[in-house]
CSV table of C-alpha atoms and ligand atoms in Angstrom, one decimal:
chain,number,residue,atom,x,y,z
A,18,MET,CA,-241.6,-45.5,-136.7
A,19,GLN,CA,-238.9,-48.3,-136.8
A,20,GLU,CA,-235.4,-46.5,-136.4
A,21,LYS,CA,-233.5,-47.3,-139.5
A,22,LYS,CA,-230.0,-48.6,-140.3
A,23,SER,CA,-227.5,-47.1,-142.6
A,24,ILE,CA,-225.9,-50.4,-144.6
A,25,HIS,CA,-223.4,-48.5,-144.7
A,26,GLY,CA,-222.7,-49.3,-140.7
A,27,ALA,CA,-222.6,-46.3,-138.6
A,28,TRP,CA,-219.7,-44.9,-136.6
A,29,ALA,CA,-218.8,-46.7,-133.1
A,30,SER,CA,-219.5,-43.3,-130.7
A,31,ARG,CA,-220.4,-40.0,-130.2
A,32,TRP,CA,-217.0,-39.5,-130.3
A,33,ILE,CA,-215.9,-40.5,-133.5
A,34,PHE,CA,-218.5,-38.8,-135.4
A,35,ILE,CA,-217.5,-34.9,-134.0
A,36,LEU,CA,-213.9,-36.5,-134.7
A,37,ALA,CA,-214.9,-36.8,-138.6
A,38,ALA,CA,-217.4,-34.0,-139.0
A,39,THR,CA,-214.2,-32.1,-137.5
A,40,GLY,CA,-211.8,-33.7,-140.2
A,41,SER,CA,-214.3,-32.9,-142.9
A,42,ALA,CA,-214.4,-29.4,-141.2
A,43,VAL,CA,-210.4,-28.8,-140.5
A,44,GLY,CA,-208.7,-28.7,-144.0
A,45,LEU,CA,-207.3,-26.2,-146.3
A,46,GLY,CA,-210.2,-23.7,-145.9
A,47,ASN,CA,-208.6,-22.8,-142.3
A,48,ILE,CA,-205.1,-22.8,-142.8
A,49,TRP,CA,-204.8,-22.2,-146.2
A,50,LYS,CA,-207.8,-20.3,-147.7
A,51,PHE,CA,-208.6,-18.4,-143.9
A,52,PRO,CA,-205.0,-16.8,-143.5
A,53,TYR,CA,-205.1,-15.5,-146.4
A,54,ILE,CA,-209.0,-13.9,-146.6
A,55,ALA,CA,-208.1,-12.9,-142.7
A,56,GLY,CA,-204.9,-10.9,-144.5
A,57,GLU,CA,-206.7,-9.9,-147.7
A,58,ASN,CA,-209.9,-8.3,-146.1
A,59,GLY,CA,-207.8,-6.5,-142.9
A,60,GLY,CA,-207.7,-8.5,-140.1
A,61,GLY,CA,-209.6,-8.6,-137.1
A,62,ALA,CA,-213.1,-7.3,-138.4
A,63,PHE,CA,-213.5,-9.5,-141.0
A,64,VAL,CA,-212.5,-12.5,-138.4
A,65,LEU,CA,-215.2,-10.8,-136.6
A,66,VAL,CA,-218.0,-11.5,-138.9
A,67,TYR,CA,-216.7,-14.5,-139.9
A,68,LEU,CA,-217.0,-15.8,-136.1
A,69,VAL,CA,-220.9,-14.4,-135.9
A,70,CYS,CA,-221.3,-16.0,-139.7
A,71,ILE,CA,-220.3,-19.5,-138.1
A,72,LEU,CA,-222.2,-19.1,-134.9
A,73,MET,CA,-225.7,-17.7,-136.2
A,74,VAL,CA,-225.2,-19.2,-139.9
A,75,GLY,CA,-223.4,-22.2,-139.9
A,76,VAL,CA,-223.8,-24.3,-136.4
A,77,PRO,CA,-228.1,-23.6,-137.5
A,78,ILE,CA,-227.4,-25.1,-140.7
A,79,MET,CA,-225.3,-27.7,-139.7
A,80,MET,CA,-228.0,-29.0,-137.0
A,81,ALA,CA,-230.5,-29.2,-139.9
A,82,GLU,CA,-228.1,-31.5,-142.2
A,83,VAL,CA,-227.1,-33.7,-139.5
A,84,PHE,CA,-230.8,-34.1,-138.5
A,85,ILE,CA,-232.1,-34.3,-142.3
A,86,GLY,CA,-229.0,-37.1,-142.7
A,87,ARG,CA,-229.3,-39.2,-139.4
A,88,ARG,CA,-233.0,-40.0,-139.8
A,89,GLY,CA,-232.9,-40.3,-143.5
A,90,ARG,CA,-229.9,-42.9,-143.4
A,91,GLN,CA,-228.6,-42.4,-147.1
A,92,SER,CA,-226.7,-40.7,-148.6
A,93,PRO,CA,-227.8,-37.0,-149.1
A,94,ILE,CA,-229.9,-38.0,-152.0
A,95,ASN,CA,-232.2,-40.3,-151.1
A,96,ALA,CA,-231.9,-38.9,-147.4
A,97,MET,CA,-233.5,-36.0,-148.8
A,98,LYS,CA,-236.2,-37.6,-150.8
A,99,ASP,CA,-237.2,-40.7,-147.6
A,100,VAL,CA,-237.2,-37.2,-145.6
A,101,ALA,CA,-238.8,-35.4,-147.1
A,102,ILE,CA,-242.1,-37.9,-148.3
A,103,GLU,CA,-242.0,-38.8,-144.8
A,104,ALA,CA,-243.7,-35.4,-144.3
A,105,ASN,CA,-245.3,-35.4,-147.0
A,106,HIS,CA,-243.8,-33.5,-149.5
A,107,SER,CA,-242.1,-34.6,-153.0
A,108,GLY,CA,-239.4,-36.8,-152.8
A,109,LYS,CA,-238.0,-33.9,-155.8
A,110,TRP,CA,-236.1,-32.6,-152.7
A,111,SER,CA,-233.1,-35.2,-153.9
A,112,PHE,CA,-232.2,-32.8,-156.1
A,113,VAL,CA,-230.8,-30.7,-153.3
A,114,GLY,CA,-228.9,-34.2,-152.7
A,115,TRP,CA,-227.7,-33.4,-156.4
A,116,MET,CA,-226.3,-30.5,-156.5
A,117,GLY,CA,-224.2,-31.3,-153.1
A,118,VAL,CA,-222.8,-34.3,-154.8
A,119,LEU,CA,-222.1,-31.9,-157.8
A,120,ALA,CA,-220.3,-29.0,-155.8
A,121,GLY,CA,-218.5,-32.0,-154.3
A,122,PHE,CA,-216.9,-32.9,-158.2
A,123,MET,CA,-216.8,-29.6,-158.3
A,124,ILE,CA,-214.5,-28.7,-154.8
A,125,PHE,CA,-212.3,-31.9,-155.0
A,126,SER,CA,-211.4,-30.9,-158.5
A,127,PHE,CA,-209.1,-28.0,-157.2
A,128,TYR,CA,-208.8,-28.8,-154.1
A,129,SER,CA,-206.5,-32.0,-154.8
A,130,VAL,CA,-204.8,-29.6,-156.4
A,131,VAL,CA,-204.5,-27.5,-154.0
A,132,ALA,CA,-203.3,-30.6,-151.8
A,133,GLY,CA,-201.1,-31.7,-154.2
A,134,TRP,CA,-198.8,-28.3,-154.0
A,135,VAL,CA,-198.8,-29.1,-150.1
A,136,LEU,CA,-197.5,-33.5,-151.1
A,137,TYR,CA,-194.8,-31.1,-153.1
A,138,TYR,CA,-194.1,-29.0,-149.8
A,139,ILE,CA,-193.8,-31.8,-147.8
A,140,ALA,CA,-191.2,-33.5,-149.9
A,141,GLY,CA,-189.5,-30.5,-150.5
A,142,MET,CA,-189.2,-29.6,-146.9
A,143,GLY,CA,-188.2,-33.3,-145.9
A,144,THR,CA,-185.8,-32.8,-148.4
A,145,GLY,CA,-183.8,-29.6,-147.6
A,146,ASP,CA,-185.0,-28.0,-150.8
A,147,PHE,CA,-185.8,-24.7,-149.0
A,148,ILE,CA,-183.3,-24.1,-146.9
A,149,ALA,CA,-182.0,-20.0,-146.6
A,150,ILE,CA,-184.3,-20.0,-149.6
A,151,GLY,CA,-184.8,-16.1,-150.2
A,152,SER,CA,-187.9,-14.4,-151.3
A,153,ASP,CA,-187.3,-14.4,-155.0
A,154,ASP,CA,-185.9,-17.6,-155.2
A,155,ALA,CA,-189.6,-18.8,-153.1
A,156,GLY,CA,-192.0,-16.9,-155.8
A,157,LYS,CA,-189.8,-18.6,-158.4
A,158,VAL,CA,-190.0,-22.6,-157.3
A,159,PHE,CA,-193.8,-22.0,-156.6
A,160,ASN,CA,-194.5,-20.0,-160.0
A,161,ASP,CA,-191.9,-22.7,-161.7
A,162,LEU,CA,-194.6,-26.1,-159.9
A,163,LEU,CA,-197.9,-24.0,-161.4
A,164,ALA,CA,-196.3,-23.5,-164.7
A,165,ASP,CA,-195.4,-27.2,-164.9
A,166,PRO,CA,-198.2,-29.7,-165.7
A,167,GLN,CA,-196.9,-32.6,-165.0
A,168,THR,CA,-195.4,-32.0,-161.7
A,169,LEU,CA,-198.8,-31.3,-160.8
A,170,LEU,CA,-200.5,-34.3,-162.3
A,171,ILE,CA,-198.3,-36.5,-160.5
A,172,TRP,CA,-198.9,-34.9,-157.2
A,173,HIS,CA,-202.8,-34.3,-157.9
A,174,THR,CA,-202.9,-38.4,-158.8
A,175,ILE,CA,-201.3,-39.4,-155.3
A,176,PHE,CA,-204.1,-37.5,-153.7
A,177,VAL,CA,-207.0,-39.0,-155.2
A,178,ALA,CA,-205.9,-42.1,-154.7
A,179,MET,CA,-204.6,-41.2,-151.1
A,180,VAL,CA,-208.3,-40.2,-150.5
A,181,MET,CA,-209.9,-43.5,-152.5
A,182,VAL,CA,-208.2,-46.1,-150.6
A,183,VAL,CA,-209.9,-44.5,-147.5
A,184,ILE,CA,-213.7,-44.7,-148.7
A,185,VAL,CA,-212.5,-47.8,-150.7
A,186,GLY,CA,-212.6,-49.2,-147.3
A,187,GLY,CA,-216.2,-47.8,-145.9
A,188,VAL,CA,-217.7,-46.5,-142.9
A,189,LYS,CA,-215.6,-48.3,-140.2
A,190,LYS,CA,-212.7,-49.3,-141.7
A,191,GLY,CA,-212.2,-46.7,-143.8
A,192,LEU,CA,-212.9,-43.4,-142.7
A,193,GLU,CA,-212.8,-44.8,-138.7
A,194,ASN,CA,-209.6,-46.0,-138.5
A,195,ALA,CA,-208.4,-42.3,-140.7
A,196,VAL,CA,-209.9,-40.0,-138.5
A,197,LYS,CA,-209.0,-42.1,-135.6
A,198,LEU,CA,-205.4,-42.1,-136.5
A,199,LEU,CA,-204.7,-38.9,-138.3
A,200,MET,CA,-206.8,-36.1,-136.2
A,201,PRO,CA,-204.9,-36.8,-132.5
A,202,ALA,CA,-201.7,-36.3,-135.1
A,203,LEU,CA,-203.2,-32.8,-136.6
A,204,PHE,CA,-203.5,-31.7,-133.2
A,205,ILE,CA,-200.3,-32.6,-131.9
A,206,LEU,CA,-198.5,-31.1,-135.0
A,207,LEU,CA,-200.9,-28.0,-134.5
A,208,LEU,CA,-200.1,-27.7,-130.8
A,209,ILE,CA,-195.9,-27.6,-131.9
A,210,MET,CA,-196.3,-24.9,-134.5
A,211,LEU,CA,-198.0,-23.2,-132.6
A,212,GLY,CA,-195.5,-23.3,-130.1
A,213,TYR,CA,-192.7,-22.7,-132.1
A,214,SER,CA,-194.8,-19.6,-132.9
A,215,MET,CA,-195.0,-18.0,-129.9
A,216,GLN,CA,-191.4,-17.6,-129.3
A,217,THR,CA,-190.9,-15.9,-132.9
A,218,GLU,CA,-190.9,-11.5,-132.2
A,219,GLY,CA,-193.5,-11.4,-134.4
A,220,PHE,CA,-196.2,-13.0,-132.0
A,221,SER,CA,-198.2,-9.8,-130.1
A,222,GLN,CA,-198.2,-8.7,-134.0
A,223,GLY,CA,-199.6,-11.2,-135.8
A,224,PHE,CA,-202.4,-11.9,-132.7
A,225,ASP,CA,-203.3,-8.0,-133.1
A,226,PHE,CA,-203.9,-8.4,-136.6
A,227,LEU,CA,-205.8,-11.1,-135.8
A,228,PHE,CA,-208.2,-10.2,-132.8
A,229,HIS,CA,-207.7,-5.8,-133.3
A,230,PHE,CA,-210.5,-4.8,-134.7
A,231,ASP,CA,-211.2,-2.2,-136.7
A,232,PHE,CA,-214.5,-1.4,-138.8
A,233,SER,CA,-212.9,1.2,-141.2
A,234,GLU,CA,-211.4,-1.8,-143.0
A,235,LEU,CA,-214.8,-4.2,-144.0
A,236,SER,CA,-216.2,-3.7,-147.0
A,237,TRP,CA,-219.6,-5.7,-148.1
A,238,ASN,CA,-217.7,-7.8,-150.1
A,239,ALA,CA,-215.6,-8.4,-147.0
A,240,VAL,CA,-218.5,-9.7,-145.0
A,241,LEU,CA,-219.9,-11.5,-148.1
A,242,ILE,CA,-216.4,-13.6,-148.4
A,243,ALA,CA,-217.1,-14.0,-144.4
A,244,LEU,CA,-220.2,-15.6,-145.1
A,245,GLY,CA,-219.3,-18.1,-148.4
A,246,HIS,CA,-216.1,-19.0,-146.4
A,247,SER,CA,-218.2,-19.7,-142.9
A,248,PHE,CA,-219.7,-22.5,-145.7
A,249,PHE,CA,-217.0,-24.1,-147.0
A,250,THR,CA,-215.0,-23.8,-143.6
A,251,LEU,CA,-218.1,-26.1,-141.7
A,252,SER,CA,-218.4,-28.2,-145.0
A,253,LEU,CA,-221.7,-26.9,-145.2
A,254,GLY,CA,-224.3,-26.6,-147.8
A,255,MET,CA,-223.4,-29.9,-150.2
A,256,GLY,CA,-224.4,-33.3,-147.7
A,257,ALA,CA,-221.0,-33.8,-146.6
A,258,ILE,CA,-222.4,-33.8,-143.2
A,259,MET,CA,-225.6,-34.8,-143.8
A,260,ALA,CA,-223.5,-38.6,-145.3
A,261,TYR,CA,-221.7,-38.4,-142.0
A,262,GLY,CA,-225.1,-38.0,-140.1
A,263,SER,CA,-226.7,-40.9,-141.6
A,264,TYR,CA,-224.1,-43.0,-139.6
A,265,MET,CA,-224.4,-40.9,-136.4
A,266,PRO,CA,-225.4,-43.1,-133.1
A,267,LYS,CA,-229.2,-42.2,-132.3
A,268,LYS,CA,-228.7,-41.3,-128.6
A,269,THR,CA,-226.8,-38.7,-129.2
A,270,SER,CA,-227.2,-34.8,-128.8
A,271,ILE,CA,-226.7,-33.3,-132.2
A,272,GLY,CA,-227.2,-29.8,-131.0
A,273,GLY,CA,-224.0,-30.6,-128.2
A,274,SER,CA,-222.6,-32.5,-131.0
A,275,VAL,CA,-222.7,-29.8,-133.9
A,276,ILE,CA,-221.3,-26.9,-131.3
A,277,THR,CA,-217.9,-28.7,-130.3
A,278,ILE,CA,-217.3,-29.8,-134.1
A,279,ALA,CA,-218.1,-25.9,-134.9
A,280,ALA,CA,-216.3,-24.7,-132.0
A,281,MET,CA,-213.1,-27.2,-132.4
A,282,ASP,CA,-213.1,-25.6,-136.5
A,283,THR,CA,-212.9,-22.3,-135.2
A,284,ILE,CA,-210.3,-22.8,-133.0
A,285,VAL,CA,-208.0,-24.3,-135.7
A,286,ALA,CA,-208.7,-21.4,-137.8
A,287,LEU,CA,-207.3,-19.1,-134.9
A,288,ILE,CA,-204.4,-21.1,-134.3
A,289,ALA,CA,-203.5,-21.2,-137.8
A,290,GLY,CA,-203.8,-17.5,-138.6
A,291,LEU,CA,-202.1,-17.3,-135.3
A,292,VAL,CA,-199.2,-19.7,-136.3
A,293,ILE,CA,-198.9,-18.3,-139.6
A,294,PHE,CA,-198.8,-14.0,-140.0
A,295,PRO,CA,-196.2,-14.3,-137.0
A,296,ILE,CA,-194.1,-15.8,-138.8
A,297,VAL,CA,-194.9,-13.2,-141.5
A,298,PHE,CA,-194.3,-10.2,-139.0
A,299,ALA,CA,-191.0,-11.7,-138.1
A,300,ASN,CA,-189.9,-11.6,-141.5
A,301,GLY,CA,-191.4,-8.3,-141.9
A,302,MET,CA,-193.8,-9.8,-144.8
A,303,ASP,CA,-196.6,-8.7,-146.3
A,304,PRO,CA,-199.5,-10.7,-144.8
A,305,GLY,CA,-202.1,-9.8,-147.6
A,306,ALA,CA,-200.2,-11.7,-150.3
A,307,GLY,CA,-203.5,-13.3,-151.6
A,308,PRO,CA,-202.5,-17.5,-152.2
A,309,GLY,CA,-199.9,-17.1,-152.3
A,310,LEU,CA,-199.2,-17.0,-148.5
A,311,MET,CA,-198.6,-19.8,-147.7
A,312,PHE,CA,-196.5,-21.5,-150.4
A,313,VAL,CA,-194.2,-18.4,-150.9
A,314,THR,CA,-194.1,-16.4,-147.5
A,315,LEU,CA,-193.3,-19.1,-145.3
A,316,PRO,CA,-191.4,-21.3,-146.8
A,317,VAL,CA,-189.1,-17.8,-147.2
A,318,ALA,CA,-189.7,-17.7,-143.2
A,319,PHE,CA,-188.6,-21.2,-142.0
A,320,GLY,CA,-185.2,-21.1,-144.8
A,321,GLN,CA,-184.1,-18.3,-142.5
A,322,MET,CA,-185.5,-19.7,-139.1
A,323,PRO,CA,-183.5,-22.0,-136.9
A,324,GLY,CA,-185.1,-25.5,-137.0
A,325,GLY,CA,-187.1,-24.1,-139.8
A,326,GLN,CA,-186.6,-27.3,-142.2
A,327,ILE,CA,-188.3,-29.6,-139.2
A,328,PHE,CA,-190.6,-27.1,-138.3
A,329,GLY,CA,-191.5,-26.3,-141.6
A,330,PHE,CA,-191.8,-29.8,-142.3
A,331,VAL,CA,-194.3,-30.6,-139.5
A,332,PHE,CA,-195.9,-28.2,-140.8
A,333,PHE,CA,-196.6,-28.8,-144.3
A,334,LEU,CA,-197.4,-32.0,-142.8
A,335,LEU,CA,-200.1,-30.8,-140.6
A,336,VAL,CA,-201.5,-29.2,-143.9
A,337,GLY,CA,-201.6,-32.1,-146.0
A,338,ILE,CA,-203.2,-34.2,-142.8
A,339,ALA,CA,-206.0,-31.8,-142.7
A,340,ALA,CA,-206.3,-31.2,-146.5
A,341,TRP,CA,-206.7,-35.2,-146.1
A,342,THR,CA,-209.6,-36.1,-144.2
A,343,SER,CA,-211.5,-32.9,-145.3
A,344,ALA,CA,-211.3,-34.7,-149.0
A,345,ILE,CA,-212.8,-37.8,-148.0
A,346,SER,CA,-215.9,-36.1,-147.2
A,347,LEU,CA,-216.1,-34.3,-150.7
A,348,ILE,CA,-216.4,-37.2,-152.2
A,349,GLU,CA,-218.5,-40.1,-149.6
A,350,PRO,CA,-222.0,-38.9,-150.5
A,351,ALA,CA,-221.5,-40.5,-154.0
A,352,ALA,CA,-220.3,-43.7,-153.1
A,353,ALA,CA,-222.8,-44.1,-150.3
A,354,TRP,CA,-225.0,-43.1,-153.0
A,355,LEU,CA,-224.0,-45.2,-156.0
A,356,VAL,CA,-223.9,-48.5,-153.2
A,357,GLU,CA,-227.7,-47.4,-152.6
A,358,LYS,CA,-228.3,-47.4,-156.3
A,359,PHE,CA,-226.5,-49.6,-158.0
A,360,GLY,CA,-226.1,-52.3,-155.0
A,361,TRP,CA,-222.3,-52.2,-156.1
A,362,SER,CA,-219.5,-53.2,-153.6
A,363,ARG,CA,-217.3,-49.8,-152.9
A,364,VAL,CA,-214.2,-50.6,-154.8
A,365,PRO,CA,-216.1,-50.2,-158.6
A,366,ALA,CA,-217.4,-46.9,-156.8
A,367,CYS,CA,-214.3,-46.3,-156.1
A,368,ILE,CA,-212.7,-46.6,-159.4
A,369,VAL,CA,-216.0,-44.4,-160.9
A,370,LEU,CA,-215.1,-41.5,-159.0
A,371,GLY,CA,-211.7,-41.5,-158.8
A,372,LEU,CA,-211.9,-41.6,-162.5
A,373,VAL,CA,-214.5,-38.6,-162.5
A,374,VAL,CA,-212.4,-36.5,-160.2
A,375,TRP,CA,-209.0,-37.0,-161.4
A,376,GLY,CA,-210.4,-36.0,-165.0
A,377,LEU,CA,-212.0,-32.7,-163.5
A,378,GLY,CA,-208.8,-31.6,-161.5
A,379,ILE,CA,-206.5,-31.7,-165.1
A,380,ALA,CA,-209.3,-28.6,-166.0
A,381,ALA,CA,-208.5,-26.8,-162.7
A,382,LEU,CA,-204.6,-28.1,-163.1
A,383,GLY,CA,-204.3,-26.5,-166.5
A,384,SER,CA,-206.2,-23.2,-165.4
A,385,PHE,CA,-201.6,-22.2,-164.4
A,386,ASN,CA,-200.3,-23.5,-168.1
A,387,PHE,CA,-201.9,-25.3,-170.7
A,388,ILE,CA,-205.2,-23.3,-170.5
A,389,SER,CA,-204.9,-20.3,-168.9
A,390,ASP,CA,-205.9,-18.6,-171.0
A,391,PHE,CA,-209.7,-20.1,-171.2
A,392,LYS,CA,-211.6,-18.0,-169.2
A,393,MET,CA,-215.4,-18.2,-167.8
A,394,MET,CA,-216.9,-15.3,-166.8
A,395,GLY,CA,-213.8,-13.7,-166.6
A,396,PHE,CA,-212.4,-16.7,-164.3
A,397,ASN,CA,-209.8,-19.1,-165.1
A,398,VAL,CA,-211.1,-22.5,-164.2
A,399,PHE,CA,-209.9,-22.8,-160.9
A,400,ASP,CA,-210.9,-19.8,-160.2
A,401,PHE,CA,-213.9,-20.7,-161.7
A,402,LEU,CA,-214.6,-23.4,-159.4
A,403,ASP,CA,-213.3,-21.7,-155.9
A,404,PHE,CA,-215.9,-19.1,-156.6
A,405,MET,CA,-219.1,-20.8,-158.1
A,406,THR,CA,-219.3,-23.8,-155.0
A,407,ALA,CA,-217.8,-21.0,-151.8
A,408,ASN,CA,-219.7,-18.2,-152.9
A,409,VAL,CA,-222.6,-19.7,-154.7
A,410,MET,CA,-223.2,-23.3,-154.4
A,411,LEU,CA,-222.7,-23.2,-151.0
A,412,PRO,CA,-225.3,-21.0,-149.6
A,413,LEU,CA,-227.5,-21.7,-152.5
A,414,GLY,CA,-227.8,-25.2,-150.8
A,415,GLY,CA,-227.5,-24.1,-147.4
A,416,LEU,CA,-230.5,-22.1,-148.1
A,417,PHE,CA,-232.9,-24.8,-149.5
A,418,ILE,CA,-231.6,-26.7,-146.3
A,419,ALA,CA,-232.2,-24.4,-144.0
A,420,ILE,CA,-235.7,-24.1,-146.2
A,421,PHE,CA,-236.5,-27.9,-146.2
A,422,ALA,CA,-235.7,-28.3,-142.5
A,423,GLY,CA,-237.7,-25.5,-141.1
A,424,TRP,CA,-240.7,-25.0,-143.0
A,425,PHE,CA,-241.0,-28.1,-145.3
A,426,VAL,CA,-240.0,-30.8,-142.4
A,427,THR,CA,-242.8,-31.0,-139.6
A,428,ARG,CA,-241.8,-29.7,-136.4
A,429,LYS,CA,-242.8,-33.3,-134.8
A,430,MET,CA,-239.6,-34.4,-136.6
A,431,ALA,CA,-237.8,-32.3,-136.3
A,432,GLU,CA,-238.2,-32.3,-132.3
A,433,ASP,CA,-237.9,-36.2,-132.1
A,434,GLU,CA,-234.3,-35.9,-133.9
A,435,LEU,CA,-232.9,-33.2,-132.2
A,436,ALA,CA,-234.2,-33.6,-128.9
A,437,ILE,CA,-233.7,-30.6,-127.5
A,438,SER,CA,-234.7,-30.5,-123.5
A,439,SER,CA,-235.1,-26.3,-124.1
A,440,PRO,CA,-237.9,-25.1,-125.8
A,441,LEU,CA,-236.0,-21.3,-125.7
A,442,LEU,CA,-233.3,-22.8,-127.7
A,443,PHE,CA,-234.8,-24.9,-130.0
A,444,ASN,CA,-237.3,-22.0,-130.6
A,445,ALA,CA,-233.6,-20.6,-131.1
A,446,TRP,CA,-232.5,-23.0,-133.8
A,447,TYR,CA,-235.5,-23.0,-135.7
A,448,ILE,CA,-235.4,-18.5,-136.3
A,449,ALA,CA,-232.1,-18.5,-137.0
A,450,LEU,CA,-233.3,-21.2,-140.2
B,526,LIG,N1,-214.4,-28.0,-144.7
B,526,LIG,C1,-212.8,-28.1,-145.5
B,526,LIG,C2,-212.3,-26.6,-145.5
B,526,LIG,O1,-212.2,-26.0,-144.9
B,526,LIG,C3,-213.2,-28.2,-147.2
B,526,LIG,C4,-215.2,-29.4,-147.3
B,526,LIG,C5,-214.7,-30.7,-146.6
B,526,LIG,C6,-215.5,-28.8,-147.8
B,526,LIG,N2,-216.0,-30.9,-147.1
B,526,LIG,C7,-216.9,-29.9,-147.9
B,526,LIG,C8,-216.4,-27.6,-148.0
B,526,LIG,C9,-217.8,-29.7,-148.0
B,526,LIG,C10,-217.9,-27.3,-148.3
B,526,LIG,C11,-218.7,-28.6,-148.3
B,526,LIG,O2,-210.8,-27.1,-146.0
């Protein structure tokens, strides 16, 4: 069979693919969500379960996504369809791609709101609004922000625009250039922050908290949260990595790249924990503070430390960059599909998609103010979107992808595409699916 090419372009090299996929994976999930759910679920034992989920579930499914994407060379909707047809099955498998596009919109709508908070805190840290702030005041700043739909809307709008500007540029000029610039910046900022936290008195306590495995603290619910989070943090189950895989050069090892991406994602999450918890402990604060951990607890800590303003600024800048390179991957599958389906250029595709996610985001940000009483299954809109995607749609999407790659795609196709020389490793992947 003749090798297919993507009409959207291709990454310049294997490393650009790894950088882009790592950019997708490393996001608010690592720096905002992981530390607070680890904090709420007792620390060490949760971290261990999470690591096992990444290795046993996340890595094999990520390999499946990349391989389907690269085989199909199109948006997840069309890649699923074509690969299914190539394996003599129904093109209806494209529904997995459809579910992914929907999940991408849903994630984006709350993701963009949180990213908007981050932008607000970058500005606040930069202008010195948080110097010597006490915990009451920090709580008030955050709650006032949540109660103010206008301010939320402004920052949400800015974030949507930032994402669309990159997607409009396409794979080479947009995505590739963005990750080449932003990912090194992200790593440098992260190392600066780690150096800083290692000097606080709380470092060893923070370290213990993350790596002391106490299983009596672990509940079944925590295991489910760890599993759901392993999908979320690796950007799995909705086709983001599949889309990135469709731009991947042919002659590169999928297994090796995926392990690198998963390892980098995990390392960043652990470092984020090692940055946040020591600062929390050094200031005698509560590690189980929930979603406000990053937005209430940390500003207080930074407000009291020497150089805290600069480090606070660096920290939120880091989070903003991470959120940006992730959010791009939530929309890219839909953008690629619009281009394929209607032959549009990226400009109209981005305008349409930008309006859709901007509108959905308004419902998410309203959860904290004008529609705070509106509940679905007992959740407000924001929590509903988070729960439905991370705990239901992504694991379900992942399950379908695993079933598809393990039972419907022919073994020959998988062997061709993954090109794992060791039969033992190939079988391990097959069994894991
Ligand atoms: N992985 C990102 C994070 O940890 C979020 C994300 C980006 C994502 N693209 C995704 C999650 C696709 C699920 C699916 O913040």
